[in-house]
Short mmCIF file of C-alpha atoms in Angstrom, two decimals:
data_model
loop_
_atom_site.label_atom_id
_atom_site.label_comp_id
_atom_site.label_asym_id
_atom_site.label_seq_id
_atom_site.Cartn_x
_atom_site.Cartn_y
_atom_site.Cartn_z
CA MET A 261 0.01 0.01 -0.05
CA ALA A 262 2.74 2.39 1.03
CA LYS A 263 4.69 1.78 -2.24
CA ARG A 264 1.63 2.30 -4.40
CA LEU A 265 0.97 5.56 -2.46
CA ILE A 266 4.48 6.78 -3.00
CA LYS A 267 4.24 6.17 -6.78
CA LYS A 268 0.88 7.86 -7.04
CA HIS A 269 2.20 10.76 -5.01
CA ASP A 270 5.23 11.10 -7.18
CA ASN A 271 3.12 11.03 -10.37
CA LEU A 272 0.67 13.61 -9.02
CA VAL A 273 3.47 16.10 -7.85
CA LYS A 274 5.35 15.69 -11.18
CA LYS A 275 2.08 16.16 -13.13
CA PHE A 276 1.46 19.54 -11.37
CA LEU A 277 5.06 20.77 -11.32
CA THR A 278 5.75 20.03 -14.95
CA ASP A 279 2.72 21.96 -16.07
CA VAL A 280 4.05 25.40 -17.20
CA GLU A 281 1.31 27.59 -15.64
CA ALA A 282 1.22 25.50 -12.46
CA ALA A 283 5.05 25.70 -12.17
CA LYS A 284 4.89 29.56 -12.45
CA GLU A 285 2.43 29.66 -9.68
CA PHE A 286 4.51 27.28 -7.60
CA LEU A 287 7.51 29.44 -7.98
CA HIS A 288 5.61 32.64 -7.23
CA ILE A 289 4.40 31.11 -3.96
CA HIS A 290 7.56 29.47 -2.68
CA VAL A 291 10.47 31.61 -4.04
CA PRO A 292 11.25 34.95 -2.39
CA SER A 293 9.76 37.84 -4.23
CA GLU A 294 13.01 39.66 -4.66
CA ILE A 295 14.34 36.75 -6.60
CA ILE A 296 11.23 36.23 -8.82
CA ALA A 297 11.36 39.96 -9.46
CA LYS A 298 14.61 39.57 -11.34
CA CYS A 299 13.53 36.56 -13.43
CA ASP A 300 11.67 36.50 -16.75
CA LEU A 301 8.80 34.02 -16.06
CA SER A 302 7.94 33.98 -19.76
CA SER A 303 11.27 32.19 -20.42
CA LEU A 304 10.47 29.33 -18.09
CA PHE A 305 11.90 26.06 -19.37
CA ILE A 306 11.34 22.59 -17.78
CA ASP A 307 14.55 20.48 -18.10
CA SER A 308 13.64 16.87 -18.96
CA GLY A 309 16.88 15.54 -17.33
CA SER A 310 17.32 14.22 -13.87
CA TYR A 311 20.28 14.50 -11.41
CA ILE A 312 19.14 11.75 -9.04
CA ASP A 313 21.32 8.72 -8.56
CA ASP A 314 19.74 5.53 -9.99
CA ASP A 315 19.67 3.86 -6.62
CA LEU A 316 17.65 6.65 -5.09
CA ARG A 317 14.94 7.19 -7.70
CA LYS A 318 12.52 4.94 -5.80
CA ARG A 319 12.31 7.47 -2.97
CA ILE A 320 13.45 10.77 -4.65
CA SER A 321 12.73 12.55 -7.85
CA ASP A 322 13.42 16.11 -9.16
CA VAL A 323 12.15 18.78 -11.53
CA VAL A 324 14.52 21.53 -12.85
CA TYR A 325 13.23 24.93 -14.06
CA ARG A 326 15.36 27.37 -16.00
CA LEU A 327 14.48 31.09 -16.12
CA ASP A 328 16.48 33.83 -17.85
CA LEU A 329 17.28 36.89 -15.79
CA LEU A 330 15.62 40.03 -16.93
CA ASP A 331 18.96 41.69 -17.89
CA LYS A 332 19.78 38.59 -19.98
CA THR A 333 23.21 38.37 -18.24
CA SER A 334 22.65 34.67 -17.22
CA CYS A 335 19.90 32.51 -15.84
CA VAL A 336 18.58 30.94 -12.65
CA TYR A 337 17.86 27.23 -12.12
CA PHE A 338 15.25 26.31 -9.57
CA TYR A 339 16.08 22.77 -8.52
CA THR A 340 13.05 21.09 -6.93
CA LEU A 341 13.67 17.81 -5.09
CA LEU A 342 10.64 15.66 -4.39
CA GLU A 343 11.13 13.52 -1.27
CA HIS A 344 8.49 10.86 -1.13
CA GLN A 345 9.76 8.66 1.70
CA SER A 346 8.20 8.84 5.08
CA THR A 347 11.45 9.26 6.87
CA PRO A 348 13.45 12.37 5.86
CA GLU A 349 17.14 12.20 5.04
CA ARG A 350 19.51 14.01 7.58
CA LEU A 351 22.32 14.68 5.02
CA MET A 352 19.98 16.18 2.35
CA PRO A 353 22.07 19.44 2.23
CA VAL A 354 25.11 17.37 1.14
CA ARG A 355 23.09 15.75 -1.63
CA ILE A 356 21.58 19.06 -2.65
CA LEU A 357 25.08 20.58 -2.85
CA ARG A 358 26.27 17.81 -5.09
CA TYR A 359 23.17 18.20 -7.39
CA THR A 360 23.71 22.01 -7.57
CA LEU A 361 27.30 21.51 -8.68
CA GLU A 362 26.08 19.00 -11.35
CA ILE A 363 23.65 21.56 -12.74
CA ILE A 364 26.38 24.22 -12.86
CA ASN A 365 28.79 21.77 -14.57
CA LYS A 366 26.05 20.82 -17.23
CA HIS A 367 25.53 24.57 -17.88
CA ILE A 368 29.27 25.02 -18.42
CA ASN A 369 29.24 22.10 -20.82
CA ASP A 370 26.32 23.47 -22.75
CA TYR A 371 27.32 27.06 -22.92
CA GLY A 372 31.03 27.21 -22.48
CA GLU A 373 33.40 28.34 -19.79
CA SER A 374 33.38 31.94 -20.82
CA GLU A 375 29.77 32.47 -19.94
CA LYS A 376 28.71 33.77 -16.47
CA LEU A 377 27.79 30.91 -14.14
CA PRO A 378 24.13 30.51 -13.41
CA LEU A 379 22.42 30.86 -10.01
CA VAL A 380 20.88 27.70 -8.55
CA MET A 381 18.13 27.74 -5.96
CA PRO A 382 17.30 24.33 -4.48
CA LEU A 383 13.72 23.57 -3.12
CA VAL A 384 12.69 20.33 -1.36
CA PHE A 385 9.04 19.35 -1.62
CA TYR A 386 8.41 17.39 1.65
CA ASN A 387 5.30 15.71 3.01
CA GLY A 388 6.75 13.15 5.36
CA GLU A 389 5.29 11.76 8.64
CA ARG A 390 7.42 13.85 10.89
CA SER A 391 6.42 17.51 11.19
CA PRO A 392 8.05 19.94 10.92
CA TYR A 393 10.96 18.86 8.83
CA PRO A 394 13.47 17.68 11.49
CA TYR A 395 16.80 18.22 9.88
CA PRO A 396 18.90 21.23 8.92
CA THR A 397 18.40 22.89 5.57
CA ASP A 398 21.79 24.56 5.59
CA ILE A 399 24.97 22.42 5.28
CA ARG A 400 26.81 24.54 7.83
CA GLU A 401 24.45 23.36 10.49
CA LEU A 402 25.71 19.81 9.97
CA MET A 403 29.30 20.88 10.69
CA ALA A 404 31.00 20.58 14.14
CA ASP A 405 31.97 24.23 14.46
CA GLN A 406 29.16 26.35 12.92
CA GLU A 407 31.03 29.62 13.76
CA LEU A 408 34.10 28.45 11.89
CA ALA A 409 31.90 27.11 9.10
CA ASP A 410 30.47 30.66 8.62
CA LYS A 411 34.05 31.85 7.95
CA LEU A 412 34.67 29.08 5.43
CA PRO A 413 31.82 29.45 3.03
CA LEU A 414 31.51 26.76 0.43
CA GLY A 415 32.63 27.65 -3.04
CA LYS A 416 35.13 30.30 -1.80
CA PHE A 417 38.80 29.54 -1.41
CA ASN A 418 41.73 31.31 0.35
CA LEU A 419 44.38 32.26 -2.16
CA VAL A 420 48.11 31.99 -1.56
CA ASP A 421 49.35 34.27 -4.28
CA LEU A 422 53.17 34.03 -4.25
CA THR A 423 53.39 36.65 -6.97
CA VAL A 424 52.31 39.44 -4.69
CA ILE A 425 53.91 38.32 -1.41
CA PRO A 426 57.19 40.23 -0.75
CA ASP A 427 60.43 38.17 -0.67
CA GLU A 428 61.06 39.49 2.83
CA GLU A 429 57.83 38.15 4.09
CA ILE A 430 58.45 34.79 2.48
CA LEU A 431 61.80 34.57 4.35
CA GLN A 432 59.77 34.66 7.63
CA HIS A 433 57.99 31.39 6.75
CA GLY A 434 60.57 28.92 8.14
CA LYS A 435 61.01 25.67 6.27
CA ILE A 436 58.22 26.63 3.82
CA SER A 437 60.20 29.72 2.69
CA LEU A 438 62.40 27.48 0.54
CA LEU A 439 59.44 26.03 -1.33
CA GLU A 440 57.74 29.45 -1.72
CA MET A 441 60.96 31.14 -2.88
CA LEU A 442 61.68 28.51 -5.48
CA ALA A 443 58.09 28.49 -6.66
CA LYS A 444 57.97 32.22 -6.92
CA HIS A 445 61.18 32.75 -8.90
CA ILE A 446 61.57 29.51 -10.87
CA ARG A 447 60.24 31.07 -14.07
CA GLU A 448 62.66 34.09 -14.03
CA ARG A 449 64.20 34.65 -17.42
CA GLU A 450 67.71 34.76 -15.89
CA PHE A 451 68.98 33.61 -12.44
CA LYS A 452 70.72 36.88 -11.72
CA GLN A 453 72.78 37.41 -8.53
CA GLU A 454 69.82 38.83 -6.63
CA ILE A 455 67.73 35.68 -7.35
CA ILE A 456 70.60 33.39 -6.26
CA GLN A 457 70.90 35.38 -3.08
CA LEU A 458 67.15 35.06 -2.30
CA ILE A 459 67.21 31.30 -2.88
CA LEU A 460 70.44 31.13 -0.65
CA ASP A 461 68.65 33.09 2.03
CA ALA A 462 65.69 30.69 1.83
CA VAL A 463 68.06 27.67 2.17
CA ILE A 464 69.69 29.19 5.18
CA VAL A 465 66.28 29.97 6.82
CA ALA A 466 65.01 26.37 6.14
CA HIS A 467 68.25 24.87 7.45
CA SER A 468 68.04 26.98 10.64
CA ASN A 469 64.44 25.63 11.10
CA HIS A 470 65.71 22.05 10.77
CA ILE A 471 64.48 21.17 7.38
CA SER A 472 64.82 17.44 6.64
CA LYS A 473 67.53 16.20 4.28
CA SER A 474 64.83 14.64 2.12
CA LEU A 475 63.12 18.01 1.65
CA PHE A 476 66.34 19.83 0.89
CA ASP A 477 67.41 17.21 -1.67
CA SER A 478 63.96 17.35 -3.24
CA ALA A 479 64.26 21.07 -3.56
CA MET A 480 67.66 20.97 -5.16
CA THR A 481 66.72 18.20 -7.55
CA TYR A 482 63.74 20.32 -8.61
CA LEU A 483 66.06 23.21 -9.31
CA MET A 484 68.37 21.12 -11.33
CA ASN A 485 65.52 19.77 -13.40
CA ALA A 486 63.79 23.13 -13.92
CA ARG A 487 66.72 25.32 -14.80
CA GLU A 488 69.88 25.10 -16.85
CA ARG A 489 72.39 23.48 -14.53
CA LEU A 490 75.22 25.85 -15.28
CA GLU A 491 73.04 28.68 -13.86
CA LEU A 492 73.08 26.88 -10.50
CA ALA A 493 76.87 26.84 -9.99
CA PRO A 494 77.00 30.12 -8.15
CA LEU A 495 74.14 29.05 -5.77
CA PHE A 496 75.95 25.74 -5.02
CA ASN A 497 79.19 27.55 -4.33
CA GLU A 498 77.38 29.80 -1.88
CA ILE A 499 75.64 26.85 -0.12
CA ILE A 500 79.10 25.12 0.23
CA VAL A 501 80.64 28.28 1.82
CA ASN A 502 77.61 29.05 4.20
CA ILE A 503 76.34 25.61 5.20
CA SER A 504 78.99 23.10 6.01
CA GLU A 505 76.41 20.34 6.63
CA TYR A 506 75.47 20.31 2.95
CA LYS A 507 79.02 20.72 1.66
CA GLU A 508 79.73 17.17 0.66
CA GLU A 509 76.47 16.60 -1.12
CA VAL A 510 76.40 19.97 -2.88
CA MET A 511 80.04 19.42 -3.98
CA SER A 512 79.02 16.27 -5.72
CA TRP A 513 76.26 18.09 -7.53
CA ALA A 514 78.73 20.86 -8.44
CA GLU A 515 81.14 18.34 -9.88
CA GLU A 516 78.22 16.77 -11.86
CA LEU A 517 77.43 20.27 -13.22
CA ARG A 518 81.10 20.74 -14.16
CA ARG A 519 81.20 17.51 -16.07
CA GLU A 520 77.90 18.27 -17.74
CA GLY A 521 79.33 21.68 -18.77
CA GLU A 522 82.41 20.05 -20.16
CA GLU A 523 80.30 17.63 -22.12
CA ARG A 524 78.11 20.39 -23.53
CA SER A 525 81.24 22.34 -24.53
CA ARG A 526 82.74 19.27 -26.23
CA GLN A 527 79.47 18.78 -28.14
CA LYS A 528 79.39 22.42 -29.17
CA VAL A 529 83.04 22.32 -30.40
CA MET A 530 82.26 19.10 -32.35
CA SER A 531 79.19 20.66 -33.87
CA TYR A 532 81.12 23.84 -34.82
CA ALA A 533 83.90 21.67 -36.30
CA GLU A 534 81.42 19.80 -38.43
CA GLU A 535 79.78 23.02 -39.45
CA LEU A 536 83.25 24.34 -40.55
CA ARG A 537 84.00 21.12 -42.39
CA ARG A 538 80.71 21.31 -44.32
CA GLU A 539 81.23 24.98 -45.03
CA GLY A 540 84.76 24.23 -46.33
CA GLU A 541 83.40 21.44 -48.63
CA GLU A 542 80.72 23.79 -49.91
CA ARG A 543 83.32 26.56 -50.63
CA SER A 544 85.52 24.04 -52.44
CA ARG A 545 82.68 22.77 -54.51
CA GLN A 546 81.65 26.34 -55.37
CA LYS A 547 85.25 27.15 -56.42
CA VAL A 548 85.51 24.00 -58.61
CA MET A 549 82.25 24.76 -60.29
CA SER A 550 83.25 28.41 -60.79
CA TYR A 551 86.64 27.33 -62.22
CA ALA A 552 84.91 24.77 -64.44
CA GLU A 553 82.52 27.35 -65.77
CA GLU A 554 85.40 29.84 -66.40
CA LEU A 555 87.33 27.16 -68.39
CA ARG A 556 84.24 26.27 -70.30
CA ARG A 557 83.57 29.84 -71.36
CA GLU A 558 87.23 30.34 -72.16
CA GLY A 559 87.14 27.25 -74.47
CA GLU A 560 83.95 28.38 -76.09
CA GLU A 561 85.46 31.80 -76.70
CA ARG A 562 88.58 30.39 -78.28
CA SER A 563 86.54 27.93 -80.37
CA MET A 564 84.29 30.72 -81.58
CA GLN A 565 87.18 32.95 -82.58
CA LYS A 566 88.80 30.00 -84.50
CA VAL A 567 85.52 29.23 -86.26
CA MET A 568 84.96 32.86 -87.27
CA SER A 569 88.51 33.19 -88.54
CA TYR A 570 88.36 29.96 -90.54
CA ALA A 571 84.91 30.91 -91.99
CA GLU A 572 86.32 34.31 -93.19
CA GLU A 573 89.29 32.64 -94.72
CA LEU A 574 87.08 30.14 -96.57
CA ARG A 575 84.82 32.98 -97.73
CA ARG A 576 87.70 34.80 -99.19
CA GLU A 577 89.11 31.76 -100.78
CA GLY A 578 85.74 30.87 -102.36
CA GLU A 579 85.25 34.39 -103.69
CA GLU A 580 88.68 34.40 -105.26
CA ARG A 581 88.17 31.09 -106.98
CA SER A 582 84.67 32.18 -108.13
CA ARG A 583 86.00 35.40 -109.46
CA GLN A 584 88.75 33.67 -111.46
CA LYS A 585 86.30 31.15 -113.02
CA VAL A 586 83.92 33.98 -113.89
CA MET A 587 86.49 36.17 -115.51
CA SER A 588 87.73 33.19 -117.65
CA TYR A 589 84.31 32.19 -118.66
CA ALA A 590 83.22 35.74 -119.30
CA GLU A 591 86.07 36.27 -121.71
CA GLU A 592 85.03 33.20 -123.68
CA LEU A 593 81.47 34.24 -123.79
CA ARG A 594 82.29 37.88 -124.68
CA ARG A 595 83.64 36.54 -127.92
CA GLU A 596 80.35 34.86 -128.69
CA GLY A 597 78.27 37.87 -128.07
CA GLU A 598 77.79 40.47 -125.43
CA GLU A 599 74.11 39.78 -124.87
CA ARG A 600 74.20 36.06 -124.62
CA SER A 601 77.47 36.28 -122.70
CA MET A 602 76.02 38.61 -120.15
CA GLN A 603 73.05 36.37 -119.47
CA LYS A 604 75.13 33.25 -119.14
CA VAL A 605 77.62 35.02 -116.98
CA MET A 606 75.00 36.21 -114.56
CA SER A 607 73.37 32.75 -114.48
CA TYR A 608 76.66 31.01 -113.94
CA ALA A 609 77.83 33.55 -111.42
CA GLU A 610 74.72 33.00 -109.42
CA GLU A 611 75.21 29.17 -109.57
CA LEU A 612 78.87 29.49 -108.55
CA ARG A 613 77.93 31.76 -105.67
CA ARG A 614 75.37 29.39 -104.35
CA GLU A 615 77.79 26.41 -104.79
CA GLY A 616 80.61 28.38 -102.98
CA GLU A 617 78.33 29.33 -100.05
CA GLU A 618 77.05 25.72 -99.70
CA ARG A 619 80.68 24.47 -99.61
CA ILE A 620 81.69 27.19 -97.30
CA MET A 621 78.78 26.44 -94.91
CA GLN A 622 79.44 22.76 -94.88
CA LYS A 623 83.17 23.33 -94.15
CA VAL A 624 82.36 25.89 -91.46
CA MET A 625 79.97 23.54 -89.64
CA SER A 626 82.29 20.57 -89.83
CA ASN A 627 85.31 22.61 -88.55
CA ALA A 628 83.06 24.36 -85.82
CA GLU A 629 82.02 20.99 -84.44
CA LYS A 630 85.67 19.86 -84.42
CA LEU A 631 86.74 23.04 -82.64
CA ARG A 632 83.86 22.70 -80.08
CA LEU A 633 84.85 19.16 -79.31
CA GLU A 634 88.52 20.17 -78.94
CA GLY A 635 87.45 23.00 -76.62
CA GLU A 636 85.26 20.67 -74.52
CA GLU A 637 88.13 18.11 -74.34
CA ARG A 638 90.63 20.90 -73.31
CA VAL A 639 88.20 22.06 -70.53
CA ALA A 640 87.82 18.41 -69.34
CA LYS A 641 91.54 17.84 -69.34
CA ASN A 642 92.15 21.03 -67.26
CA LEU A 643 89.55 19.93 -64.82
CA LEU A 644 90.84 16.46 -64.56
CA MET A 645 94.45 17.78 -64.04
CA SER A 646 93.13 19.97 -61.30
CA GLY A 647 91.79 16.82 -59.48
CA VAL A 648 88.13 17.44 -60.15
CA ASP A 649 85.82 14.43 -59.95
CA ILE A 650 84.65 12.79 -63.29
CA GLU A 651 80.95 13.36 -62.29
CA ILE A 652 81.54 17.11 -61.73
CA VAL A 653 83.49 17.38 -65.04
CA ALA A 654 80.59 15.77 -66.81
CA SER A 655 78.14 18.31 -65.21
CA ALA A 656 80.50 21.15 -66.40
CA THR A 657 80.85 20.01 -70.02
CA SER A 658 78.70 18.21 -72.54
CA LEU A 659 80.98 15.12 -72.55
CA SER A 660 79.68 11.84 -71.20
CA THR A 661 81.39 10.14 -68.32
CA GLN A 662 82.61 7.37 -70.60
CA GLU A 663 84.28 9.96 -72.93
CA ILE A 664 85.84 11.65 -69.89
CA GLU A 665 87.17 8.34 -68.59
CA SER A 666 88.62 7.53 -72.00
CA LEU A 667 90.18 11.10 -72.15
CA LYS A 668 91.62 10.50 -68.62
CA GLU A 669 93.25 7.14 -69.69
CA ASN A 670 94.81 8.73 -72.77
CA MET A 671 96.27 11.51 -70.57
CA HIS A 672 98.16 8.82 -68.65
#
């Protein structure tokens, strides 16, 4: 009977509270007027989700309303918890706090972290056997020291902001001063002398307050992992001088730093040497290519000069032979008649001119090719004698690698 009544009760309450007009009336009645006055009731939205744990749904259900603020800066969620068990739950404020946080988290997921957080007002709808409701509605009333709980409100935290705490104040914090000084200055661009001095002062303060070896070692290990180790050499030297108890251990760290510095220096030297070697090879290659290009151009120039000279010589020789033949034939034709002679002479002269030009051109092209090959071979020989690799010689001339290898053998 009781179970059936609970189910019917739950159905009835939900039927009323999920009706929009009834919900508005419910909120008007049970929410303080100063809160309702800032809400836009026309924006009322009933959330279909539930924040109740599965194992509690037999005795608890919930309804969530969402209303926009009138100024549209955010919204308010009215979280109504329906408790249909006869015995109320003492830790209900804890459960309400968890559900409130879940509503806020869901809002952040839906609207993004940049949006203003919503307000959440919880309500518990109770009709249990005990009257009035016997347990606290404020979580602070469940805490042992309510006066202290008032000074530690939920959702507010005390901030330890090292960025604004003066170094002089940090040095008054005993063992903790070492932690705070390291945390404050670990991101400094450079560990200048004043930073080294502040950390040394914090080490001395922590030591005078009997800091354990384990904490000191952890602080120094943190430093060596967070900063360039060579930066720490001045600090280690000061610790050795000022705190004899740490001398042996810090000296071992200092020696480790020295070796690490030597190794880094060696690596830098090797890297620089390799860079110089590559640079030298590149300069040598550039010089070889430049010299090869110079020889190629020089060979081409000499070849061109010879070709032009030989072509001029052939042209003159052809003209002279043609002139002699024309004069001889002209004399013979002159005797036969000036008119016929002149026509034949002009025809034959043209024929001879064309024949001479053809022969000249063939000889010029033949000799030009020979001279070009001679020029290429001279360039290749000069490069080979200079110790240039066959592949580079081939890229600098039009000769194949087989021709260059044959030329190299003939040189020997």
